[in-house]
Coordinates of C-alpha atoms in Angstrom, one line a residue:
M210 CA 74.7 95.4 141.3
I211 CA 75.5 98.9 141.0
K212 CA 74.2 100.9 138.3
S213 CA 73.9 105.0 137.0
L214 CA 70.6 105.8 137.0
K215 CA 69.2 106.6 133.7
K216 CA 69.6 109.6 132.7
M217 CA 66.8 109.5 129.8
I218 CA 67.4 113.0 128.0
V219 CA 71.4 112.8 127.9
F220 CA 71.6 109.6 126.8
G221 CA 68.6 109.4 124.9
T222 CA 70.3 109.1 121.3
A223 CA 72.3 106.2 122.4
I224 CA 68.9 104.6 123.7
A225 CA 67.1 105.7 120.6
M226 CA 69.8 104.5 118.4
S227 CA 69.3 101.3 119.7
A228 CA 66.2 100.5 120.7
G229 CA 65.0 98.5 118.2
M230 CA 67.8 95.9 118.0
L231 CA 67.7 95.5 121.7
A232 CA 64.3 95.1 121.9
G233 CA 63.7 91.5 122.9
C234 CA 67.1 91.0 124.0
G235 CA 67.9 87.4 125.0
S236 CA 64.5 85.9 123.8
S237 CA 63.9 83.4 121.9
K238 CA 60.7 81.8 119.2
G239 CA 59.2 79.5 121.7
G240 CA 60.2 80.5 124.9
D241 CA 62.6 82.6 127.5
S242 CA 66.1 82.0 126.1
A243 CA 67.3 81.1 129.6
S244 CA 65.0 77.5 129.6
V245 CA 66.0 76.6 125.8
E246 CA 67.3 73.4 125.8
L247 CA 71.3 73.3 123.8
N248 CA 72.7 70.4 122.2
D249 CA 76.0 68.5 123.7
A250 CA 79.2 70.7 124.4
G251 CA 80.7 70.3 121.3
T252 CA 77.9 70.6 118.3
Y253 CA 76.0 72.4 116.5
P254 CA 73.6 74.1 116.3
I255 CA 74.0 75.4 119.8
V256 CA 70.1 75.7 120.3
K257 CA 68.6 72.1 120.5
D258 CA 65.1 73.6 118.9
G259 CA 64.0 77.0 117.6
T260 CA 66.3 80.1 118.0
I261 CA 67.5 82.5 120.3
D262 CA 67.9 86.2 119.5
M263 CA 70.6 88.0 121.2
T264 CA 72.4 91.2 120.9
M265 CA 75.8 92.8 120.4
F266 CA 77.7 95.7 120.6
T267 CA 80.8 96.0 118.1
M268 CA 83.1 98.3 116.5
S269 CA 81.7 99.1 112.5
M270 CA 84.8 99.6 109.7
P271 CA 84.5 100.9 105.9
N272 CA 85.2 97.7 104.4
V273 CA 82.4 96.1 106.0
E274 CA 78.9 96.8 104.5
D275 CA 76.1 95.9 107.3
F276 CA 76.5 93.5 109.9
A277 CA 72.6 92.8 109.6
T278 CA 73.3 91.2 105.8
N279 CA 76.5 90.0 105.9
D280 CA 77.2 86.2 104.7
F281 CA 79.3 85.6 107.7
T282 CA 76.9 86.8 110.3
K283 CA 74.0 84.5 108.2
Y284 CA 76.4 81.6 108.1
M285 CA 76.5 81.5 112.1
E286 CA 72.7 82.2 112.6
E287 CA 72.6 78.9 110.5
K288 CA 75.2 77.1 112.1
T289 CA 74.8 78.3 115.5
G290 CA 70.9 78.3 116.2
I291 CA 71.6 82.2 117.5
H292 CA 70.3 85.1 115.6
M293 CA 72.4 87.9 116.5
S294 CA 71.6 91.7 116.0
F295 CA 73.9 94.3 116.3
V296 CA 74.5 97.8 117.9
T297 CA 77.8 99.1 116.2
G298 CA 80.3 102.6 116.9
G299 CA 83.0 103.9 114.6
R300 CA 86.8 103.2 114.9
D301 CA 86.6 106.8 116.0
D302 CA 83.3 107.1 118.7
W303 CA 83.0 103.4 120.1
E304 CA 83.6 104.1 123.1
E305 CA 81.7 106.9 123.6
K306 CA 78.8 105.5 121.9
L307 CA 78.9 102.3 124.1
N308 CA 79.5 104.5 127.6
M309 CA 76.4 106.2 126.6
I310 CA 74.6 102.9 126.1
L311 CA 76.3 101.3 129.2
Q312 CA 74.7 103.7 131.6
S313 CA 70.9 102.8 130.8
D314 CA 69.6 99.7 131.3
D315 CA 69.3 98.7 127.6
Y316 CA 72.6 97.6 126.6
P317 CA 73.1 94.3 124.4
D318 CA 74.0 90.9 125.9
I319 CA 77.6 90.8 124.3
I320 CA 80.7 93.3 124.2
F321 CA 82.5 92.1 121.4
G322 CA 86.0 93.7 120.0
V323 CA 86.1 96.7 121.5
S324 CA 88.1 96.6 125.2
P325 CA 85.3 98.2 127.6
N326 CA 86.0 99.6 130.7
I327 CA 86.0 96.0 133.0
A328 CA 86.9 97.9 136.1
K329 CA 84.2 100.3 136.2
Y330 CA 81.6 98.1 133.9
G331 CA 82.2 94.7 135.7
V332 CA 84.8 94.7 138.8
K333 CA 82.7 98.1 140.5
E334 CA 79.2 98.2 138.7
G335 CA 78.6 94.3 138.1
I336 CA 77.3 95.3 134.1
F337 CA 79.5 92.6 132.7
I338 CA 79.3 89.2 134.6
P339 CA 82.1 87.6 135.7
L340 CA 83.0 84.7 133.3
D341 CA 85.3 82.1 135.9
D342 CA 82.3 79.4 136.2
Y343 CA 81.4 79.8 132.8
L344 CA 84.9 79.1 131.1
T345 CA 84.2 75.2 131.1
E346 CA 85.1 72.5 128.5
E347 CA 81.5 72.5 128.4
N348 CA 80.9 75.9 127.3
V349 CA 84.0 76.9 125.6
P350 CA 86.7 73.7 125.1
N351 CA 88.0 75.9 122.1
Y352 CA 88.3 78.6 123.9
L353 CA 90.3 76.8 126.5
K354 CA 92.7 75.2 123.9
V355 CA 93.7 77.9 122.2
M356 CA 94.5 79.9 126.0
G357 CA 96.7 76.7 127.1
D358 CA 99.3 78.3 125.4
Y359 CA 99.4 81.3 126.8
D360 CA 98.6 83.3 130.6
L361 CA 94.9 82.9 131.3
G362 CA 96.0 85.6 134.1
V363 CA 95.9 88.0 131.3
T364 CA 92.3 89.1 131.5
R365 CA 92.3 88.8 135.5
E366 CA 90.9 92.1 136.9
T367 CA 91.9 93.5 140.1
D368 CA 89.5 91.8 142.4
G369 CA 90.9 88.2 141.1
K370 CA 87.7 87.3 138.5
I371 CA 87.9 87.0 135.0
Y372 CA 85.0 89.3 133.4
S373 CA 86.4 88.8 129.7
M374 CA 87.9 86.6 127.0
A375 CA 91.2 87.4 125.3
N376 CA 91.9 88.4 121.9
I377 CA 94.7 86.4 120.4
N378 CA 96.6 88.0 117.9
D379 CA 100.5 86.9 117.6
C380 CA 101.4 88.8 114.4
Y381 CA 104.7 89.3 113.3
H382 CA 104.6 92.1 110.9
C383 CA 101.8 93.8 113.8
K384 CA 104.7 94.0 116.1
Y385 CA 106.5 96.3 114.5
A386 CA 103.6 97.8 113.0
R387 CA 104.7 101.0 112.6
K388 CA 106.1 101.7 109.2
M389 CA 106.8 104.4 106.7
W390 CA 105.9 103.6 102.7
V391 CA 108.0 105.8 100.0
N392 CA 107.1 106.2 96.2
T393 CA 110.4 104.6 94.8
Y394 CA 109.0 105.5 91.7
L395 CA 109.2 109.6 92.6
L396 CA 112.5 109.0 94.1
D397 CA 114.3 108.1 90.7
Q398 CA 112.2 111.5 89.0
I399 CA 114.2 113.4 91.8
G400 CA 117.8 110.6 91.4
C401 CA 117.3 109.7 94.9
E402 CA 117.9 107.0 96.8
I403 CA 115.7 105.8 100.0
P404 CA 117.0 107.9 102.7
T405 CA 118.6 106.5 106.1
T406 CA 119.4 109.4 107.9
T407 CA 117.2 112.7 109.2
E408 CA 119.5 114.3 107.2
E409 CA 119.1 112.0 104.0
F410 CA 115.5 112.4 104.9
M411 CA 115.7 116.4 104.8
D412 CA 117.7 116.2 101.7
V413 CA 115.1 114.0 99.9
C414 CA 112.6 115.8 100.6
T415 CA 114.0 119.5 100.0
K416 CA 114.4 117.9 96.0
F417 CA 111.1 116.4 96.1
L418 CA 109.6 119.6 96.2
E419 CA 111.2 121.7 93.9
Y420 CA 110.6 119.0 91.7
K421 CA 107.0 118.8 92.4
P422 CA 106.2 122.2 94.4
D423 CA 102.7 121.5 94.7
G424 CA 103.1 117.4 96.3
I425 CA 102.8 116.2 99.9
A426 CA 106.5 115.1 100.6
V427 CA 104.9 113.0 104.4
A428 CA 101.5 112.1 104.7
G429 CA 100.3 111.2 107.4
A430 CA 96.8 110.8 109.4
Q431 CA 95.6 111.3 113.3
E432 CA 93.2 108.4 112.6
G433 CA 94.5 105.4 111.5
W434 CA 96.4 102.2 111.9
F435 CA 100.1 103.1 112.7
S436 CA 98.8 106.4 110.6
R437 CA 100.9 108.6 112.9
M438 CA 103.5 110.4 110.8
Q439 CA 105.4 112.1 113.8
D440 CA 105.4 109.0 115.6
W441 CA 107.7 107.5 113.2
L442 CA 110.1 110.2 112.3
M443 CA 110.5 110.4 116.1
G444 CA 112.3 107.1 116.0
A445 CA 115.3 108.6 115.3
Y446 CA 115.1 110.5 118.3
T447 CA 113.2 108.4 121.6
F448 CA 110.6 105.7 121.7
V449 CA 107.0 107.0 121.2
P450 CA 104.2 104.5 122.4
T451 CA 101.3 104.0 121.1
K452 CA 98.0 104.6 123.3
S453 CA 97.7 103.6 126.5
E454 CA 96.5 100.1 126.7
T455 CA 95.6 100.9 130.6
F456 CA 93.4 104.4 129.9
N457 CA 93.2 104.0 126.2
V458 CA 94.4 108.0 126.3
R459 CA 97.7 109.3 124.1
D460 CA 99.3 110.2 127.3
Y461 CA 102.8 109.4 126.1
I462 CA 103.6 107.1 129.6
A463 CA 106.2 104.6 128.6
L464 CA 108.1 102.0 130.7
D465 CA 112.1 102.6 131.2
S466 CA 113.3 99.0 131.2
D467 CA 116.5 99.3 132.6
T468 CA 114.9 100.3 136.1
N469 CA 111.5 99.8 136.4
K470 CA 110.1 102.8 136.2
V471 CA 107.3 104.2 133.9
V472 CA 108.4 107.6 132.6
S473 CA 107.1 110.4 130.7
V474 CA 108.5 110.3 127.1
A475 CA 106.5 113.5 126.0
T476 CA 109.1 115.6 128.8
S477 CA 111.8 114.7 127.5
D478 CA 114.9 115.8 126.0
A479 CA 115.1 113.7 123.0
Y480 CA 111.4 114.4 122.8
K481 CA 111.7 118.0 122.2
E482 CA 115.0 117.4 119.9
G483 CA 112.7 115.3 117.0
L484 CA 109.9 117.7 117.9
K485 CA 112.3 120.3 116.4
F486 CA 113.8 118.4 113.7
I487 CA 109.8 117.9 112.7
N488 CA 109.4 121.5 112.6
E489 CA 112.2 121.7 110.4
L490 CA 110.5 119.6 107.8
Y491 CA 107.4 121.6 108.9
K492 CA 109.3 124.8 107.6
K493 CA 110.3 123.5 104.1
G494 CA 106.9 122.4 103.6
A495 CA 107.4 118.9 103.7
I496 CA 104.9 118.2 106.4
Y497 CA 101.2 118.6 104.5
D498 CA 98.9 121.1 107.2
G499 CA 96.1 117.5 107.2
D500 CA 98.7 115.4 108.7
F501 CA 97.4 116.8 111.9
T502 CA 94.0 116.4 111.9
Q503 CA 92.8 114.0 108.7
T504 CA 91.5 110.7 109.6
G505 CA 93.3 107.6 107.7
E506 CA 90.4 107.3 105.1
Q507 CA 91.3 111.0 104.2
M508 CA 95.5 110.4 103.6
K509 CA 93.9 107.4 101.6
T510 CA 92.0 109.7 99.0
L511 CA 95.4 111.8 99.0
V512 CA 97.9 109.2 98.2
N513 CA 95.6 107.9 95.6
Q514 CA 95.1 111.0 93.1
A515 CA 96.4 110.5 90.0
D516 CA 99.2 112.9 89.6
E517 CA 101.0 110.5 93.0
P518 CA 101.5 113.8 94.8
V519 CA 102.6 112.1 97.6
L520 CA 106.3 110.7 98.7
F521 CA 106.3 109.5 101.8
F522 CA 103.3 107.8 103.8
T523 CA 102.6 106.1 107.3
S524 CA 100.6 103.3 108.1
G525 CA 100.9 99.8 109.9
T526 CA 100.1 98.5 106.4
I527 CA 100.0 100.1 102.7
S528 CA 97.0 97.9 101.9
D529 CA 94.7 100.5 104.0
A530 CA 96.3 103.6 101.6
I531 CA 96.2 101.8 98.4
D532 CA 94.9 99.1 96.8
S533 CA 96.4 96.4 94.9
A534 CA 93.8 94.6 92.9
S535 CA 91.9 98.3 91.8
N536 CA 95.3 100.5 91.7
N537 CA 98.4 98.0 91.4
E538 CA 99.9 100.8 89.6
L539 CA 100.7 102.5 92.4
Y540 CA 100.6 100.1 95.1
R541 CA 103.8 98.7 93.2
H542 CA 105.5 102.1 93.2
Y543 CA 105.7 102.1 96.9
S544 CA 108.9 100.3 98.9
C545 CA 108.9 99.8 102.8
M546 CA 111.7 101.7 104.1
A547 CA 113.7 101.7 107.3
P548 CA 113.9 103.2 110.5
I549 CA 115.8 106.3 109.8
E550 CA 119.0 107.3 112.4
G551 CA 119.4 110.7 114.0
P552 CA 122.1 112.9 115.3
D553 CA 122.9 110.4 117.8
G554 CA 122.9 107.3 115.7
T555 CA 119.4 106.4 117.2
K556 CA 117.5 104.5 115.5
I557 CA 114.4 102.8 116.8
A558 CA 111.7 100.5 115.7
W559 CA 108.4 100.8 117.6
T560 CA 107.5 97.2 119.2
M561 CA 105.7 96.0 122.0
P562 CA 106.8 93.7 124.6
N563 CA 104.4 90.1 124.8
Y564 CA 102.6 91.5 122.0
G565 CA 99.6 88.9 121.0
V566 CA 96.9 88.5 123.8
S567 CA 95.0 91.2 125.3
S568 CA 91.8 91.1 127.7
G569 CA 88.4 92.8 126.9
A570 CA 87.3 90.8 123.7
V571 CA 84.7 89.9 124.7
C572 CA 82.0 90.3 127.6
I573 CA 78.6 88.9 128.9
T574 CA 76.6 91.3 130.4
D575 CA 73.8 90.7 133.2
N576 CA 71.5 91.6 130.4
C577 CA 72.6 88.3 128.9
K578 CA 69.4 85.3 129.4
N579 CA 71.4 82.5 128.1
V580 CA 75.3 82.2 129.1
E581 CA 76.0 79.7 128.4
A582 CA 74.6 80.0 124.4
A583 CA 76.3 83.4 125.0
L584 CA 79.5 81.6 125.2
R585 CA 79.1 78.9 123.1
W586 CA 78.6 81.3 119.9
V587 CA 81.0 83.2 120.9
D588 CA 83.4 79.7 121.0
T589 CA 82.9 79.0 118.2
F590 CA 85.6 81.8 116.5
Y591 CA 88.3 80.1 118.9
S592 CA 88.0 77.0 116.9
E593 CA 90.1 75.8 114.3
T594 CA 88.2 77.5 111.4
G595 CA 87.0 80.2 113.4
D596 CA 89.1 82.9 112.2
L597 CA 89.4 81.9 108.9
C598 CA 85.3 81.9 108.3
S599 CA 85.2 85.3 110.1
Q600 CA 88.0 87.0 108.4
Y601 CA 88.0 85.6 105.1
G602 CA 84.4 84.1 104.7
A603 CA 82.8 80.6 105.8
D604 CA 82.9 78.5 101.8
E605 CA 86.0 76.5 102.8
G606 CA 87.7 75.7 99.2
T607 CA 86.1 79.1 97.7
D608 CA 87.1 81.1 100.8
W609 CA 90.2 79.1 102.0
V610 CA 91.6 75.4 102.1
L611 CA 92.9 73.3 105.1
N612 CA 96.5 71.8 104.9
P613 CA 97.2 72.9 100.9
E614 CA 99.3 70.2 99.4
G615 CA 102.6 71.4 98.3
K616 CA 102.4 74.6 100.2
V617 CA 104.5 76.4 102.8
G618 CA 104.1 78.8 104.8
L619 CA 105.6 82.4 105.4
N620 CA 108.0 80.7 108.1
G621 CA 108.5 78.0 105.5
E622 CA 107.6 75.2 106.9
P623 CA 104.7 73.3 105.8
A624 CA 101.0 75.6 105.4
L625 CA 98.4 75.1 107.8
Y626 CA 95.9 76.6 105.2
E627 CA 95.8 78.7 102.3
V628 CA 93.4 81.6 101.5
L629 CA 91.9 81.9 98.4
N630 CA 89.3 85.3 99.2
V631 CA 92.3 87.6 99.2
Y632 CA 92.2 90.5 101.4
S633 CA 90.9 94.0 100.5
A634 CA 90.3 97.6 102.1
E635 CA 87.4 97.9 99.4
A636 CA 83.6 97.5 101.3
Q637 CA 82.1 94.0 100.8
N638 CA 79.5 92.0 103.0
H639 CA 81.3 88.7 102.7
D640 CA 83.1 88.2 105.6
W641 CA 84.1 90.4 108.8
Q642 CA 88.0 90.6 108.0
D643 CA 89.2 92.8 110.9
V644 CA 86.1 93.4 112.6
G645 CA 85.3 91.6 115.6
I646 CA 88.3 89.4 117.6
R647 CA 91.3 87.8 116.5
V648 CA 92.1 84.0 116.9
A649 CA 95.8 84.5 115.9
P650 CA 98.4 82.4 117.5
E651 CA 101.6 82.9 116.0
A652 CA 102.1 79.2 114.2
Y653 CA 98.9 80.5 113.1
R654 CA 99.9 83.7 111.7
L655 CA 102.9 82.4 110.2
G656 CA 101.4 79.4 108.6
Q657 CA 99.6 80.9 106.1
A658 CA 100.2 79.9 102.3
V659 CA 102.3 81.8 99.8
D660 CA 103.8 80.4 97.5
A661 CA 107.6 80.6 97.4
D662 CA 107.6 82.8 93.9
V663 CA 104.6 84.7 95.1
D664 CA 104.9 88.3 93.7
P665 CA 104.3 90.5 96.9
Y666 CA 102.8 93.3 95.2
A667 CA 100.0 91.0 93.8
P668 CA 97.2 91.0 95.8
E669 CA 97.8 87.9 97.5
G670 CA 101.1 88.6 98.2
L671 CA 100.3 91.2 101.1
E672 CA 101.3 89.0 103.8
R673 CA 104.7 87.9 101.9
L674 CA 105.5 91.8 101.7
L675 CA 104.7 92.6 105.0
F676 CA 106.9 89.6 106.7
D677 CA 109.8 90.6 104.3
A678 CA 109.5 94.4 105.1
T679 CA 109.5 93.4 108.9
E680 CA 112.4 90.6 109.1
E681 CA 114.8 93.2 106.7
L682 CA 113.6 96.4 108.0
Y683 CA 112.4 96.5 111.6
E684 CA 112.6 93.8 113.5
P685 CA 116.7 94.7 113.5
Y686 CA 115.7 97.8 115.4
G687 CA 113.2 96.6 117.8
A688 CA 115.2 95.9 120.7
S689 CA 117.1 99.4 120.3
S690 CA 115.7 101.4 122.9
N691 CA 114.8 100.7 126.8
I692 CA 112.1 103.4 126.7
I693 CA 109.5 100.5 125.7
N694 CA 106.0 100.4 125.6
L695 CA 104.0 99.7 128.7
N696 CA 101.4 96.2 128.8
E697 CA 97.9 97.1 129.6
L698 CA 97.4 96.8 133.5
K699 CA 95.0 96.3 135.5
V700 CA 93.8 99.2 137.7
T701 CA 90.8 99.7 140.1
D702 CA 88.2 101.8 139.4
E703 CA 89.1 104.3 142.2
E704 CA 92.8 104.3 140.5
S705 CA 91.0 105.0 136.9
T706 CA 88.3 107.7 138.5
E707 CA 91.7 109.3 140.1
V708 CA 93.1 109.3 137.2
S709 CA 91.0 110.1 134.1
T710 CA 90.6 113.2 133.7
I711 CA 94.4 113.8 134.1
A712 CA 95.0 111.6 131.4
V713 CA 92.6 113.3 129.3
E714 CA 94.0 116.2 130.2
I715 CA 97.4 115.2 129.9
E716 CA 96.5 114.0 126.5
K717 CA 95.5 117.2 125.5
I718 CA 97.9 119.4 126.7
I719 CA 101.0 117.1 124.7
E720 CA 99.0 116.7 121.1
E721 CA 97.9 120.7 121.2
N722 CA 101.5 122.1 122.0
S723 CA 103.4 119.5 119.9
V724 CA 101.3 120.6 116.8
A725 CA 102.1 124.2 117.9
F726 CA 105.6 123.0 118.1
M727 CA 106.2 121.2 114.8
T728 CA 104.4 123.7 112.8
G729 CA 106.0 126.4 114.5
A730 CA 102.9 128.3 116.7
K731 CA 105.0 128.1 119.4
D732 CA 108.9 128.8 119.5
I733 CA 110.1 125.0 121.1
D734 CA 112.7 126.6 123.2
A735 CA 111.0 129.7 124.2
E736 CA 108.3 128.1 125.6
W737 CA 109.3 124.7 126.4
D738 CA 109.2 125.3 130.0
S739 CA 106.2 126.5 130.1
Y740 CA 104.8 123.4 128.5
L741 CA 106.5 121.0 131.2
N742 CA 104.7 123.3 133.7
T743 CA 101.4 122.8 132.4
M744 CA 102.1 119.3 132.7
D745 CA 102.8 119.2 136.2
K746 CA 100.2 121.3 136.6
A747 CA 97.5 119.1 135.3
G748 CA 98.7 116.3 137.5
L749 CA 101.2 114.2 135.2
S750 CA 103.3 112.8 138.6
T751 CA 99.8 111.3 139.8
L752 CA 99.2 109.7 136.4
L753 CA 102.7 108.4 136.9
D754 CA 102.5 107.6 140.4
V755 CA 98.9 105.3 139.4
Y756 CA 101.0 103.4 136.4
Q757 CA 103.4 103.1 138.8
T758 CA 101.4 101.8 141.4
A759 CA 99.9 99.6 138.7
Y760 CA 102.8 98.1 137.4
D761 CA 104.4 97.2 140.5
R762 CA 101.5 95.5 141.7
A763 CA 101.5 93.4 138.3
N764 CA 105.2 92.4 138.5
K765 CA 105.4 91.5 142.6

């Protein structure tokens, strides 16, 4: 195994952060974990006698208070006999923290729910171990059952080996998650309908600012789940991809499905026209300066001010911005709206082909002394009730029930389960909610019980609200563009090394120039060619070539 040398000064912070948690990594009460006897496959606890101590890196979220004391964490320890300690990184810095930790020798047993760089830390350096020989009915029966409906090949790397388990979140409303929400109460005050075109959108923003000069016509955030307002507005001009599934940067590389060629959206004439439209909104005062820098939490604070200053905001779910339980009056003031139509008739809803399954959800490191035990612990999440327990709590009958009598799911079929402990964006310590991995095939997602007459604006009506908005307003426009998102592509570490710096630089050039064009800090007509030349010099063609090579390799 090739490992990076320790750099104690550079990585001292990360090592110090995790040293207490990682001490004794993989040890067990009463002996070395490698020699601990396990119970038969599919039975609990996993450990026959005693407790194994393991460590895990995962991402923290504002609505989960403390993994160490969380009720679901305690449930997992009691059920499995494995005590888990946690090292975490936030939504904005987990990758940096994980990379720092992996460049020491003192890293956790399990990397959970964060999609790390497997080409580097698995294929090349061997820190993540190949799992092919461990993915057996004895170790992961639940995982193999669930993946029977999908392609295990999605987790296979360029060397032909599997270094990770899959995340399965075949979520209908997530397939069209780039959504805009509008305050219809404020629309009524200014005598306007929900806009359907760029021209109407401009007019509504103008009238709103006349009514409320200190208001924010369009709110968004740079970090958050589909909260970038400019990406939604661009749907009236061109398709804007999400952050690259391959390089984890916002490089605006997409696929032309007509030609099977990778393209740069951010160099297109359509993208330029979209920037001009947003600049017009900005000049009218409709775009808040903070939209280009603020976090989702900061946007949430704006939206929830008592005087309701925000007319439009972007978010994959309204619940990320407003809590339906604690602020239901404001929650009811907002409705989801369809994509708006541009001057040439373009009207695009973001979507992702082959959405629902991705690699990198779980990796096991070579520090793990009992891989079988670790995988059986993970396999619990892939069981019939594993996702329910992690998302909503492990108290059957209190947090959820299976096969509720007389209830139907979102799809109109007999319900598979009913959630009693409804989702909340507020901090809690009962379950993990959206942290970690999801094991939610489409039938499971659509099988959640929803009363036929459920109030979509009640806390228990969120899934109905999102389903209806998606079906009525977004799915009809999901196939309206030949420019589409690229699925995750497997690249070699050499390919990644060749373009990783380029990709970061391309992202920086696009983001900085796009904001400058949108705000008018740069004249888009006068400086567009200079922007394109800067992209060329930064190596855009090389980046496109690597994407194309990886795409052709995967589709040969």
